[in-house]
Coordinates of C-alpha atoms and ligand atoms in Angstrom, one line a residue:
X33 CA 18.7 -35.5 43.2
X34 CA 18.2 -32.6 45.6
X35 CA 17.1 -29.4 43.8
X36 CA 19.2 -26.5 44.9
X37 CA 22.2 -28.7 45.4
X38 CA 25.2 -26.6 46.0
X39 CA 27.7 -27.3 43.4
X40 CA 30.7 -25.2 44.3
X41 CA 32.9 -25.1 41.3
X42 CA 30.1 -24.5 38.8
X43 CA 28.7 -21.7 41.0
X44 CA 32.0 -20.1 41.3
X45 CA 32.4 -20.1 37.5
X46 CA 28.9 -18.6 37.0
X47 CA 29.6 -16.0 39.7
X48 CA 32.6 -14.9 37.7
X49 CA 30.5 -14.8 34.6
X50 CA 27.9 -12.6 36.1
X51 CA 29.8 -9.9 37.9
X52 CA 30.5 -11.9 41.0
X53 CA 27.4 -10.9 43.2
X54 CA 24.9 -12.7 41.0
X55 CA 24.4 -16.4 41.2
X56 CA 22.9 -18.8 38.7
X57 CA 21.1 -21.6 40.4
X58 CA 22.9 -24.9 39.8
X59 CA 20.1 -26.6 37.9
X60 CA 19.6 -23.6 35.6
X61 CA 21.3 -22.3 32.5
X62 CA 22.1 -18.6 32.5
X63 CA 22.9 -17.0 29.2
X64 CA 23.2 -13.2 29.1
X65 CA 19.8 -12.0 30.4
X66 CA 18.1 -15.4 30.0
X67 CA 17.7 -17.9 32.7
X68 CA 16.4 -21.3 31.8
X69 CA 15.4 -23.8 34.5
X70 CA 13.0 -25.8 32.4
X71 CA 12.6 -29.6 32.9
X72 CA 14.8 -29.5 36.0
X73 CA 12.5 -31.3 38.4
X74 CA 12.0 -28.2 40.5
X75 CA 9.3 -28.6 43.2
X76 CA 10.0 -25.1 44.6
X77 CA 11.4 -21.9 43.2
X78 CA 15.2 -21.7 43.5
X79 CA 16.0 -19.6 46.5
X80 CA 17.8 -16.9 44.6
X81 CA 17.2 -16.1 41.0
X82 CA 19.6 -13.7 39.3
X83 CA 18.2 -10.2 39.3
X84 CA 19.5 -9.5 35.8
X85 CA 17.0 -11.9 34.3
X86 CA 14.8 -10.5 31.5
X87 CA 13.6 -14.0 30.5
X88 CA 13.0 -16.7 33.0
X89 CA 11.9 -20.2 31.9
X90 CA 10.5 -22.5 34.6
X91 CA 8.3 -24.6 32.4
X92 CA 8.1 -28.4 32.7
X93 CA 8.7 -28.6 36.4
X94 CA 6.7 -29.7 39.5
X95 CA 6.0 -26.3 41.0
X96 CA 2.7 -26.4 42.9
X97 CA 2.6 -23.1 44.7
X98 CA 4.1 -19.6 44.4
X99 CA 4.4 -17.4 47.4
X100 CA 4.8 -13.7 47.8
X101 CA 8.6 -13.7 47.8
X102 CA 9.0 -15.7 44.6
X103 CA 10.1 -13.0 42.2
X104 CA 11.3 -10.2 44.4
X105 CA 14.3 -8.3 43.3
X106 CA 13.6 -9.1 39.6
X107 CA 12.9 -5.6 38.3
X108 CA 13.9 -6.4 34.8
X109 CA 11.9 -9.6 34.4
X110 CA 9.8 -9.4 31.2
X111 CA 9.1 -12.9 30.2
X112 CA 8.1 -15.5 32.7
X113 CA 7.3 -19.0 31.5
X114 CA 5.8 -21.5 33.9
X115 CA 3.9 -23.7 31.5
X116 CA 3.5 -27.4 32.4
X117 CA 3.8 -27.2 36.2
X118 CA 1.4 -28.2 38.9
X119 CA 0.3 -24.8 40.1
X120 CA -3.2 -24.8 41.6
X121 CA -3.2 -21.4 43.1
X122 CA -1.0 -18.3 43.5
X123 CA -0.3 -16.5 46.8
X124 CA -0.8 -12.8 47.4
X125 CA 1.7 -10.5 45.9
X126 CA 3.6 -13.1 43.9
X127 CA 4.4 -10.7 41.1
X128 CA 4.5 -7.6 43.3
X129 CA 8.2 -7.0 42.6
X130 CA 8.1 -8.2 39.0
X131 CA 6.1 -5.3 37.6
X132 CA 8.1 -5.2 34.3
X133 CA 6.4 -8.5 33.2
X134 CA 5.1 -8.4 29.6
X135 CA 4.5 -12.1 29.1
X136 CA 3.3 -14.5 31.7
X137 CA 2.8 -18.1 30.7
X138 CA 0.8 -20.2 33.2
X139 CA -0.6 -22.5 30.6
X140 CA -1.0 -26.3 31.3
X141 CA -1.1 -25.9 35.1
X142 CA -3.9 -26.8 37.5
X143 CA -5.3 -23.4 38.4
X144 CA -8.9 -23.5 39.5
X145 CA -9.9 -19.9 40.1
X146 CA -8.3 -16.8 38.7
X147 CA -8.4 -14.7 41.8
X148 CA -8.7 -11.0 42.0
X149 CA -5.2 -10.5 43.4
X150 CA -3.3 -12.8 41.0
X151 CA -2.1 -10.2 38.5
X152 CA -2.1 -7.1 40.7
X153 CA 0.5 -4.6 39.6
X154 CA 1.2 -6.1 36.2
X155 CA 0.2 -3.0 34.3
X156 CA 2.8 -3.7 31.7
X157 CA 1.6 -7.2 31.0
X158 CA 0.8 -7.7 27.3
X159 CA 0.3 -11.4 27.0
X160 CA -1.3 -13.7 29.5
X161 CA -1.5 -17.4 28.8
X162 CA -3.8 -19.5 31.0
X163 CA -5.0 -22.1 28.6
X164 CA -5.3 -25.8 29.6
X165 CA -5.8 -25.3 33.3
X166 CA -8.8 -26.3 35.4
X167 CA -10.2 -22.8 35.7
X168 CA -13.9 -22.7 36.4
X169 CA -14.1 -19.1 37.6
X170 CA -12.5 -15.8 36.7
X171 CA -13.1 -13.3 39.4
X172 CA -14.6 -10.0 38.5
X173 CA -11.6 -7.8 39.0
X174 CA -8.9 -10.4 38.0
X175 CA -8.0 -8.5 34.8
X176 CA -8.7 -5.0 36.0
X177 CA -5.2 -3.6 36.5
X178 CA -3.9 -5.1 33.2
X179 CA -4.1 -1.9 31.2
X180 CA -1.5 -3.0 28.6
X181 CA -3.0 -6.3 27.9
X182 CA -3.1 -7.3 24.3
X183 CA -3.7 -11.0 24.3
X184 CA -5.3 -13.3 26.9
X185 CA -5.8 -17.0 26.3
X186 CA -8.3 -18.9 28.5
X187 CA -9.1 -21.7 26.2
X188 CA -9.3 -25.4 27.3
X189 CA -10.6 -24.7 30.8
X190 CA -14.0 -25.2 32.5
X191 CA -15.1 -21.6 32.6
X192 CA -18.8 -21.1 32.9
X193 CA -18.9 -17.4 33.6
X194 CA -16.6 -14.7 32.5
X195 CA -16.6 -11.0 33.7
X196 CA -17.1 -9.4 30.2
X197 CA -18.3 -6.3 31.9
X198 CA -14.8 -5.7 33.4
X199 CA -13.3 -5.2 30.0
X200 CA -13.9 -1.7 28.6
X201 CA -12.3 0.7 26.2
X202 CA -10.6 2.7 28.9
X203 CA -9.5 -0.2 31.0
X204 CA -8.1 -2.4 28.2
X205 CA -7.4 -0.2 25.2
X206 CA -5.0 -2.6 23.5
X207 CA -6.8 -5.9 24.0
X208 CA -7.3 -7.5 20.6
X209 CA -7.4 -11.2 21.5
X210 CA -9.6 -12.8 24.1
X211 CA -9.7 -16.6 23.7
X212 CA -12.4 -18.3 25.6
X213 CA -12.9 -21.2 23.3
X214 CA -13.3 -24.8 24.5
X215 CA -14.8 -23.9 27.9
X216 CA -18.2 -24.6 29.4
X217 CA -20.2 -21.5 28.9
X218 CA -23.8 -22.2 28.2
X219 CA -25.3 -18.7 28.2
X220 CA -23.4 -15.5 27.9
X221 CA -24.5 -12.1 29.2
X222 CA -25.0 -10.9 25.6
X223 CA -25.6 -7.3 26.5
X224 CA -22.2 -7.2 28.1
X225 CA -20.6 -9.0 25.2
X226 CA -22.2 -6.5 22.8
X227 CA -20.8 -3.7 24.9
X228 CA -17.2 -4.9 24.6
X229 CA -14.9 -2.6 22.7
X230 CA -15.0 -3.3 18.9
X231 CA -11.4 -4.6 18.9
X232 CA -12.2 -7.1 21.6
X233 CA -15.3 -8.4 19.8
X234 CA -13.3 -8.8 16.6
X235 CA -10.7 -10.9 18.5
X236 CA -13.1 -12.8 20.8
X237 CA -13.0 -16.6 20.4
X238 CA -16.0 -18.5 21.8
X239 CA -16.2 -21.7 19.7
X240 CA -16.4 -25.2 21.2
X241 CA -18.3 -24.1 24.3
X242 CA -21.6 -25.6 25.4
X243 CA -23.8 -22.7 24.2
X244 CA -27.5 -23.2 24.2
X245 CA -29.1 -22.2 21.0
X246 CA -31.3 -19.1 21.3
X247 CA -32.0 -16.0 19.3
X248 CA -29.9 -13.6 21.4
X249 CA -26.9 -15.8 20.9
X250 CA -27.6 -16.2 17.2
X251 CA -28.1 -12.5 16.7
X252 CA -24.6 -11.7 18.0
X253 CA -22.8 -14.3 15.9
X254 CA -24.9 -13.4 12.9
X255 CA -23.6 -9.8 13.1
X256 CA -20.0 -10.9 13.7
X257 CA -20.3 -13.3 10.7
X258 CA -21.5 -10.4 8.6
X259 CA -18.4 -8.4 9.5
X260 CA -16.2 -11.4 8.5
X261 CA -14.4 -11.8 11.8
X262 CA -11.6 -14.3 11.6
X263 CA -12.7 -16.1 14.7
X264 CA -15.8 -17.2 12.9
X265 CA -14.2 -17.8 9.5
X266 CA -11.4 -19.9 11.0
X267 CA -13.6 -22.0 13.2
X268 CA -16.9 -22.2 11.4
X269 CA -17.5 -25.8 12.2
X270 CA -16.5 -25.5 15.8
X271 CA -19.3 -23.0 16.5
X272 CA -21.9 -25.3 17.9
X273 CA -24.9 -24.9 20.2
X274 CA -27.2 -27.4 21.7
X275 CA -31.0 -27.3 21.2
X276 CA -32.8 -26.9 24.5
X277 CA -29.5 -27.7 26.2
X278 CA -29.6 -31.3 25.1
X279 CA -25.9 -32.2 24.4
X280 CA -27.1 -34.8 21.9
X281 CA -28.8 -32.1 19.8
X282 CA -25.8 -30.1 18.9
X283 CA -25.9 -28.0 15.7
X284 CA -23.2 -26.1 13.8
X285 CA -25.1 -22.9 13.9
X286 CA -23.1 -21.0 11.4
X287 CA -23.9 -23.6 8.8
X288 CA -27.4 -24.7 9.8
X289 CA -29.4 -21.6 10.4
X290 CA -32.9 -23.2 10.0
X291 CA -33.4 -23.4 13.7
X292 CA -33.1 -19.6 13.9
X293 CA -35.6 -18.7 11.2
X294 CA -38.0 -17.4 13.8
X295 CA -35.4 -15.1 15.4
X296 CA -36.0 -11.4 15.0
X297 CA -32.4 -10.8 13.9
X298 CA -33.3 -11.2 10.2
X299 CA -36.6 -9.4 10.5
X300 CA -35.0 -6.6 12.3
X301 CA -32.4 -6.1 9.7
X302 CA -34.8 -6.0 6.8
X303 CA -36.6 -3.1 8.5
X304 CA -35.4 0.4 7.7
X305 CA -32.5 1.2 9.9
X306 CA -30.9 4.5 10.9
X307 CA -27.4 4.5 9.8
X308 CA -24.7 5.0 12.5
X309 CA -21.8 4.1 10.3
X310 CA -20.6 5.5 7.1
X311 CA -20.8 2.4 4.9
X312 CA -24.1 0.8 4.0
X313 CA -24.6 -2.3 2.0
X314 CA -28.1 -3.0 0.8
X315 CA -29.8 -5.3 -1.7
X316 CA -31.9 -3.9 -4.6
X317 CA -35.4 -3.2 -3.6
X318 CA -34.8 -2.7 0.1
X319 CA -35.7 0.4 1.9
X320 CA -32.8 2.3 3.2
X321 CA -32.5 5.2 5.7
X322 CA -29.5 7.4 5.9
X323 CA -29.3 9.7 8.9
X324 CA -27.6 13.0 9.0
X325 CA -26.4 13.2 12.5
X326 CA -23.6 15.7 12.7
X327 CA -21.7 17.6 15.3
X328 CA -24.4 20.3 15.1
X329 CA -26.8 20.0 18.0
X330 CA -29.2 22.9 17.2
X331 CA -32.8 21.8 16.7
X332 CA -33.2 24.4 13.9
X333 CA -31.2 22.9 11.1
X334 CA -31.8 22.6 7.4
X335 CA -30.5 19.6 5.5
X336 CA -29.4 19.1 2.0
X337 CA -28.3 15.7 0.5
X338 CA -26.1 15.3 -2.5
X339 CA -26.9 12.0 -4.1
X340 CA -25.0 10.3 -6.9
X341 CA -28.1 9.5 -8.9
X342 CA -30.4 12.4 -8.2
X343 CA -28.1 15.3 -7.4
X344 CA -29.1 17.7 -4.7
X345 CA -32.1 16.7 -2.6
X346 CA -33.8 19.2 -0.3
X347 CA -37.2 19.0 1.3
X348 CA -38.5 21.4 -1.2
X349 CA -37.1 19.7 -4.3
X350 CA -38.7 16.3 -3.6
X351 CA -41.5 15.5 -6.1
X352 CA -40.9 11.7 -5.9
X353 CA -42.9 9.6 -3.5
X354 CA -40.1 7.0 -3.4
X355 CA -37.8 9.4 -1.6
X356 CA -38.4 11.3 1.6
X357 CA -36.4 13.7 3.6
X358 CA -37.5 13.9 7.3
X359 CA -37.2 17.1 9.3
X360 CA -34.4 15.6 11.3
X361 CA -32.3 15.1 8.1
X362 CA -32.9 11.4 7.6
X363 CA -33.1 10.5 3.9
X364 CA -35.3 7.5 3.1
X365 CA -35.2 5.7 -0.2
X366 CA -38.2 3.4 -0.5
X367 CA -36.6 0.9 -2.9
X368 CA -32.9 1.2 -3.5
X369 CA -31.7 0.6 -7.1
X370 CA -28.3 -0.4 -8.2
X371 CA -28.1 3.1 -9.7
X372 CA -28.4 4.5 -6.2
X373 CA -24.9 3.2 -5.3
X374 CA -22.4 5.9 -4.5
X375 CA -21.4 8.5 -2.0
X376 CA -24.2 10.4 -0.3
X377 CA -23.2 13.7 1.4
X378 CA -25.5 15.4 3.8
X379 CA -24.9 19.0 4.8
X380 CA -26.6 20.3 7.9
X381 CA -26.8 24.1 8.1
X382 CA -27.4 26.0 11.2
X383 CA -28.6 29.3 9.7
X384 CA -28.7 31.3 12.9
X385 CA -25.1 30.5 13.9
X386 CA -23.9 30.3 10.3
X387 CA -22.5 26.9 11.0
X388 CA -22.6 23.9 8.8
X389 CA -21.5 20.3 9.0
X390 CA -21.4 17.3 6.6
X391 CA -21.8 13.6 6.9
X392 CA -20.9 11.1 4.3
X393 CA -22.4 7.8 3.7
X394 CA -21.1 5.3 1.2
X395 CA -24.0 3.3 -0.1
X396 CA -23.6 0.1 -2.1
X397 CA -26.7 -1.5 -3.6
X398 CA -26.2 -5.1 -4.7
X399 CA -28.3 -7.1 -7.1
X400 CA -29.8 -10.1 -5.2
X401 CA -27.3 -12.4 -7.0
X402 CA -28.3 -15.7 -5.5
X403 CA -31.9 -15.2 -6.4
X404 CA -31.4 -14.4 -10.0
X405 CA -29.1 -17.3 -10.3
X406 CA -31.7 -19.5 -8.8
X407 CA -34.4 -18.5 -11.2
X408 CA -32.1 -19.1 -14.1
X409 CA -31.2 -22.5 -12.7
X410 CA -34.8 -23.6 -12.3
X411 CA -35.7 -22.2 -15.8
X412 CA -32.9 -24.2 -17.2
X413 CA -34.0 -27.3 -15.4
X414 CA -37.6 -26.7 -16.8
X415 CA -36.2 -26.5 -20.3
X416 CA -34.3 -29.7 -19.9
X417 CA -37.3 -31.5 -18.5
X418 CA -39.4 -30.2 -21.4
X419 CA -36.9 -31.4 -23.9
X420 CA -36.8 -34.9 -22.4
X421 CA -40.6 -35.1 -22.6
X422 CA -40.6 -33.9 -26.2
X423 CA -38.1 -36.5 -27.1
X424 CA -40.0 -39.1 -25.2
X425 CA -43.1 -38.1 -27.1
X426 CA -41.4 -38.2 -30.5
X427 CA -39.5 -41.5 -30.0
X428 CA -41.7 -43.5 -27.7
X429 CA -44.9 -43.3 -29.8
X430 CA -46.9 -45.3 -30.6
X431 CA -47.4 -46.6 -27.2
X432 CA -50.2 -48.0 -25.1
X433 CA -52.9 -45.5 -24.4
X434 CA -52.8 -45.7 -20.7
X435 CA -49.3 -44.4 -21.0
X436 CA -50.1 -41.7 -23.6
X437 CA -53.1 -40.3 -21.8
X438 CA -50.9 -38.9 -19.1
X439 CA -48.6 -36.4 -20.7
X440 CA -49.1 -34.5 -17.6
X441 CA -46.3 -32.1 -18.1
X442 CA -44.3 -31.9 -14.9
X443 CA -43.4 -28.5 -16.1
X444 CA -45.3 -26.0 -14.0
X445 CA -45.7 -22.8 -16.0
X446 CA -42.5 -20.9 -15.2
X447 CA -44.3 -17.7 -14.5
X448 CA -46.3 -19.2 -11.7
X449 CA -43.7 -21.2 -10.0
X450 CA -42.8 -20.5 -6.4
X451 CA -39.1 -20.8 -6.0
X452 CA -39.3 -21.8 -2.4
X453 CA -41.4 -24.9 -3.2
X454 CA -39.3 -25.8 -6.2
X455 CA -36.0 -25.4 -4.6
X456 CA -36.9 -27.8 -1.9
X457 CA -37.3 -30.5 -4.6
X458 CA -33.9 -29.9 -6.1
X459 CA -31.6 -30.6 -3.2
X460 CA -28.5 -28.7 -4.5
X461 CA -30.3 -25.4 -4.2
X462 CA -31.9 -25.9 -0.9
X463 CA -28.6 -25.1 0.8
X464 CA -28.6 -21.7 -0.7
X465 CA -31.8 -20.6 0.9
X466 CA -30.1 -19.0 4.0
X467 CA -27.6 -17.2 1.7
X468 CA -30.4 -15.7 -0.3
X469 CA -31.9 -14.4 2.8
X470 CA -28.8 -12.8 4.2
X471 CA -28.1 -11.1 0.8
X472 CA -31.5 -9.5 0.9
X473 CA -31.1 -7.7 4.1
X474 CA -29.8 -4.3 4.9
X475 CA -26.5 -4.7 6.4
X476 CA -23.7 -2.6 7.6
X477 CA -20.1 -2.7 6.5
X478 CA -18.2 -1.7 9.6
X479 CA -15.0 0.2 9.7
X480 CA -12.1 -1.5 11.5
X481 CA -13.0 -0.1 14.9
X482 CA -16.6 0.0 15.9
X483 CA -17.5 3.1 18.0
X484 CA -19.8 1.5 20.4
X485 CA -21.2 -2.0 21.1
X486 CA -24.6 -0.6 20.6
X487 CA -24.6 -0.8 16.8
X488 CA -24.7 -4.5 17.1
X489 CA -28.5 -4.4 17.2
X490 CA -29.6 -2.1 14.5
X491 CA -33.3 -2.7 15.3
X492 CA -33.0 -0.1 18.1
Ligands
NAG761 C1 8.5 -5.0 46.5 O1 7.3 -4.3 46.3 C2 6.9 -3.6 47.5 C3 5.6 -2.9 47.2 O2 5.6 -2.5 45.9 C4 8.0 -2.6 47.9 O3 7.5 -2.0 49.1 C5 9.2 -3.4 48.2 O4 10.3 -2.5 48.5 C6 9.7 -4.2 47.0 N1 10.8 -5.0 47.4 C7 11.9 -5.1 46.6 C8 12.9 -6.0 47.1 O5 12.0 -4.5 45.6
NAG762 C1 -13.4 -28.8 22.6 O1 -13.3 -28.7 24.0 C2 -13.0 -29.9 24.6 C3 -12.9 -29.7 26.1 O2 -14.0 -28.8 26.5 C4 -11.7 -30.5 24.2 O3 -11.4 -31.7 24.8 C5 -11.7 -30.6 22.7 O4 -10.4 -31.0 22.2 C6 -12.1 -29.3 22.0 N1 -12.2 -29.5 20.6 C7 -11.7 -28.7 19.7 C8 -12.0 -29.0 18.3 O5 -11.1 -27.7 20.0
NAG763 C1 -41.4 -20.7 14.0 O1 -42.7 -20.1 13.9 C2 -43.7 -20.9 13.3 C3 -45.0 -20.2 13.2 O2 -44.8 -18.8 13.4 C4 -43.9 -22.2 14.2 O3 -44.8 -23.0 13.6 C5 -42.5 -22.9 14.3 O4 -42.7 -24.0 15.1 C6 -41.5 -22.0 14.8 N1 -40.2 -22.7 14.8 C7 -39.4 -22.7 15.9 C8 -38.1 -23.4 15.7 O5 -39.7 -22.2 16.9
NAG764 C1 -39.3 16.7 -10.4 O1 -39.1 18.1 -10.5 C2 -38.1 18.5 -11.4 C3 -38.0 20.0 -11.3 O2 -38.0 20.5 -10.0 C4 -38.4 18.0 -12.8 O3 -37.3 18.4 -13.7 C5 -38.6 16.5 -12.8 O4 -39.0 16.1 -14.1 C6 -39.6 16.2 -11.8 N1 -39.7 14.7 -11.7 C7 -40.8 14.1 -11.6 C8 -40.7 12.6 -11.5 O5 -41.9 14.6 -11.6
NAG765 C1 -35.8 11.0 11.9 O1 -37.2 11.1 11.8 C2 -37.8 9.8 11.3 C3 -39.2 10.0 11.1 O2 -39.8 10.9 12.0 C4 -37.5 8.8 12.4 O3 -38.0 7.5 11.9 C5 -36.0 8.6 12.5 O4 -35.7 7.7 13.5 C6 -35.4 9.9 12.9 N1 -33.9 9.8 12.9 C7 -33.1 10.2 13.9 C8 -31.7 10.0 13.7 O5 -33.6 10.7 14.9
NAG766 C1 -29.1 3.4 -14.5 O1 -28.7 4.6 -15.0 C2 -28.5 4.6 -16.4 C3 -28.0 6.0 -16.9 O2 -27.7 6.8 -15.9 C4 -29.7 4.2 -17.2 O3 -29.4 4.1 -18.6 C5 -30.2 2.8 -16.6 O4 -31.4 2.4 -17.2 C6 -30.3 2.9 -15.1 N1 -30.7 1.6 -14.6 C7 -31.6 1.3 -13.8 C8 -31.8 -0.1 -13.4 O5 -32.4 2.2 -13.4
NAG767 C1 -20.1 25.6 5.0 O1 -19.3 26.5 5.7 C2 -18.1 26.9 5.0 C3 -17.3 27.8 5.9 O2 -17.5 27.6 7.2 C4 -18.4 27.5 3.7 O3 -17.2 27.8 3.0 C5 -19.3 26.6 2.9 O4 -19.7 27.2 1.7 C6 -20.5 26.2 3.7 N1 -21.3 25.2 2.9 C7 -22.6 25.3 2.8 C8 -23.2 24.2 2.0 O5 -23.2 26.1 3.4
NAG768 C1 -17.7 2.6 -1.1 O1 -17.8 1.3 -0.8 C2 -17.3 0.4 -1.8 C3 -17.5 -1.0 -1.4 O2 -18.3 -1.1 -0.3 C4 -15.9 0.7 -2.1 O3 -15.4 -0.1 -3.2 C5 -15.7 2.2 -2.5 O4 -14.4 2.5 -2.7 C6 -16.3 3.1 -1.4 N1 -16.2 4.5 -1.8 C7 -15.8 5.4 -1.0 C8 -15.8 6.8 -1.6 O5 -15.4 5.2 0.2

């Protein structure tokens, strides 16, 4: 069959349907503003496509190249589907005259490089589907003009490097989904990743890559996990990394955190941290610092905190060594108690200019739940073991002396037991060790949109 075969009567009919000057290519179906040429065996674009098209479906064909004239005179085209073709590259200016595009589906093709010029002029594009190609490289400026982009799918390719730095708040204000899963990235430029807009971080999918386990990687995922991002919750087991880059030594790092015990992420978080956000989650006994950075920039400010448990706190009123108020307004509580939970309001007053400003911090102090459970659990076990021995003593006597002389109670005095050594004996609770640790650390509850990537590393 020859594509583009001129079938007179049908064409004439379609001409009538579409106001006479428009033609529907013979192998396509044209219905109102939708043109479907899918599974038509096309090796080239039809010579003339109707200019009224809003949706054009060219998927499941044999297209291998698109040239500059492909979509000219299609000012209304919004949805272009070209999945399952054989495209390995795109010429310059392919979409130059299709600048109304909102959805571009190039998935399941054979693209190797996403070149800088591919999507030029598509400033209305919202959804870009490039999954299941052979992409190994995304050029630095390839996504730069796409200022309306909401979702970009790059999974199932061979990408080793991605230009994270090219995605910024002002360049891509609407981007909420960036799927880079199932690629071949081993190391990411984590500083660039942490600098991504908060919405992009929340919608960044990186599972099933070839990441190499290291602390900087772990630290980033640890914080994302703390914030409960769906990408981590939905693909917990697909988040793997390889130890020393050895593909045989692959671990599910969201489940098995032992390898990362030496990483500073946890140490850093247990240190007092200056609060940048207005929600603070802390475990009982931890030190917490609440800063009072407000819009006032004068260096001569006086600060007052209103706390839920202690009322007004000023520098003069403090007679408690467990609380300090620094000259810059930072309030430090040495060991937070559950009673310290609540809303803290700081007022900064600029006396000279008679200005004041407030800052609110919502503090939640949690009991270290896992630990108390653990203690109860081991105490219970101790009781059971004691009971068994008492019963044995009562019912198994008299016995041979060699047996009796060793009533060595396996029961270590409860007060002296070290939970970390005991829990390793009872396998069910060893799994809980990492959880206990995460519960103990100062952590931030983040509002929906993070202000800057910098708050990822609170150790600063
Ligand atoms: C295609 O776009 C170019 C550059 O934007 C413009 O000069 C040209 O007139 C357009 N052609 C058509 C047929 O719209
Ligand atoms: C992981 O990626 C490989 C290709 O890199 C793919 O074949 C495989 O299906 C992916 N696995 C999952 C669970 O997504
Ligand atoms: C962690 O540190 C300890 C001592 O500080 C060391 O013995 C151990 O090998 C380290 N573990 C890893 C995985 O680096
Ligand atoms: C701190 O001072 C207040 C009065 O300023 C007093 O009522 C309170 O008992 C003092 N607290 C302690 C712990 O000394
Ligand atoms: C406030 O001062 C304390 C102690 O000098 C310091 O540790 C802290 O970082 C300061 N906070 C800010 C926000 O500058
Ligand atoms: C918390 O406060 C209440 C009364 O305000 C007090 O009875 C209780 O003992 C406090 N608990 C702790 C752990 O300080
Ligand atoms: C802050 O300023 C407002 C007016 O600007 C004033 O009504 C208020 O009392 C001030 N609060 C404090 C704590 O100085
Ligand atoms: C403070 O945070 C807790 C949970 O983190 C929440 O239940 C509470 O409503 C918050 N309070 C305010 C005043 O935002």
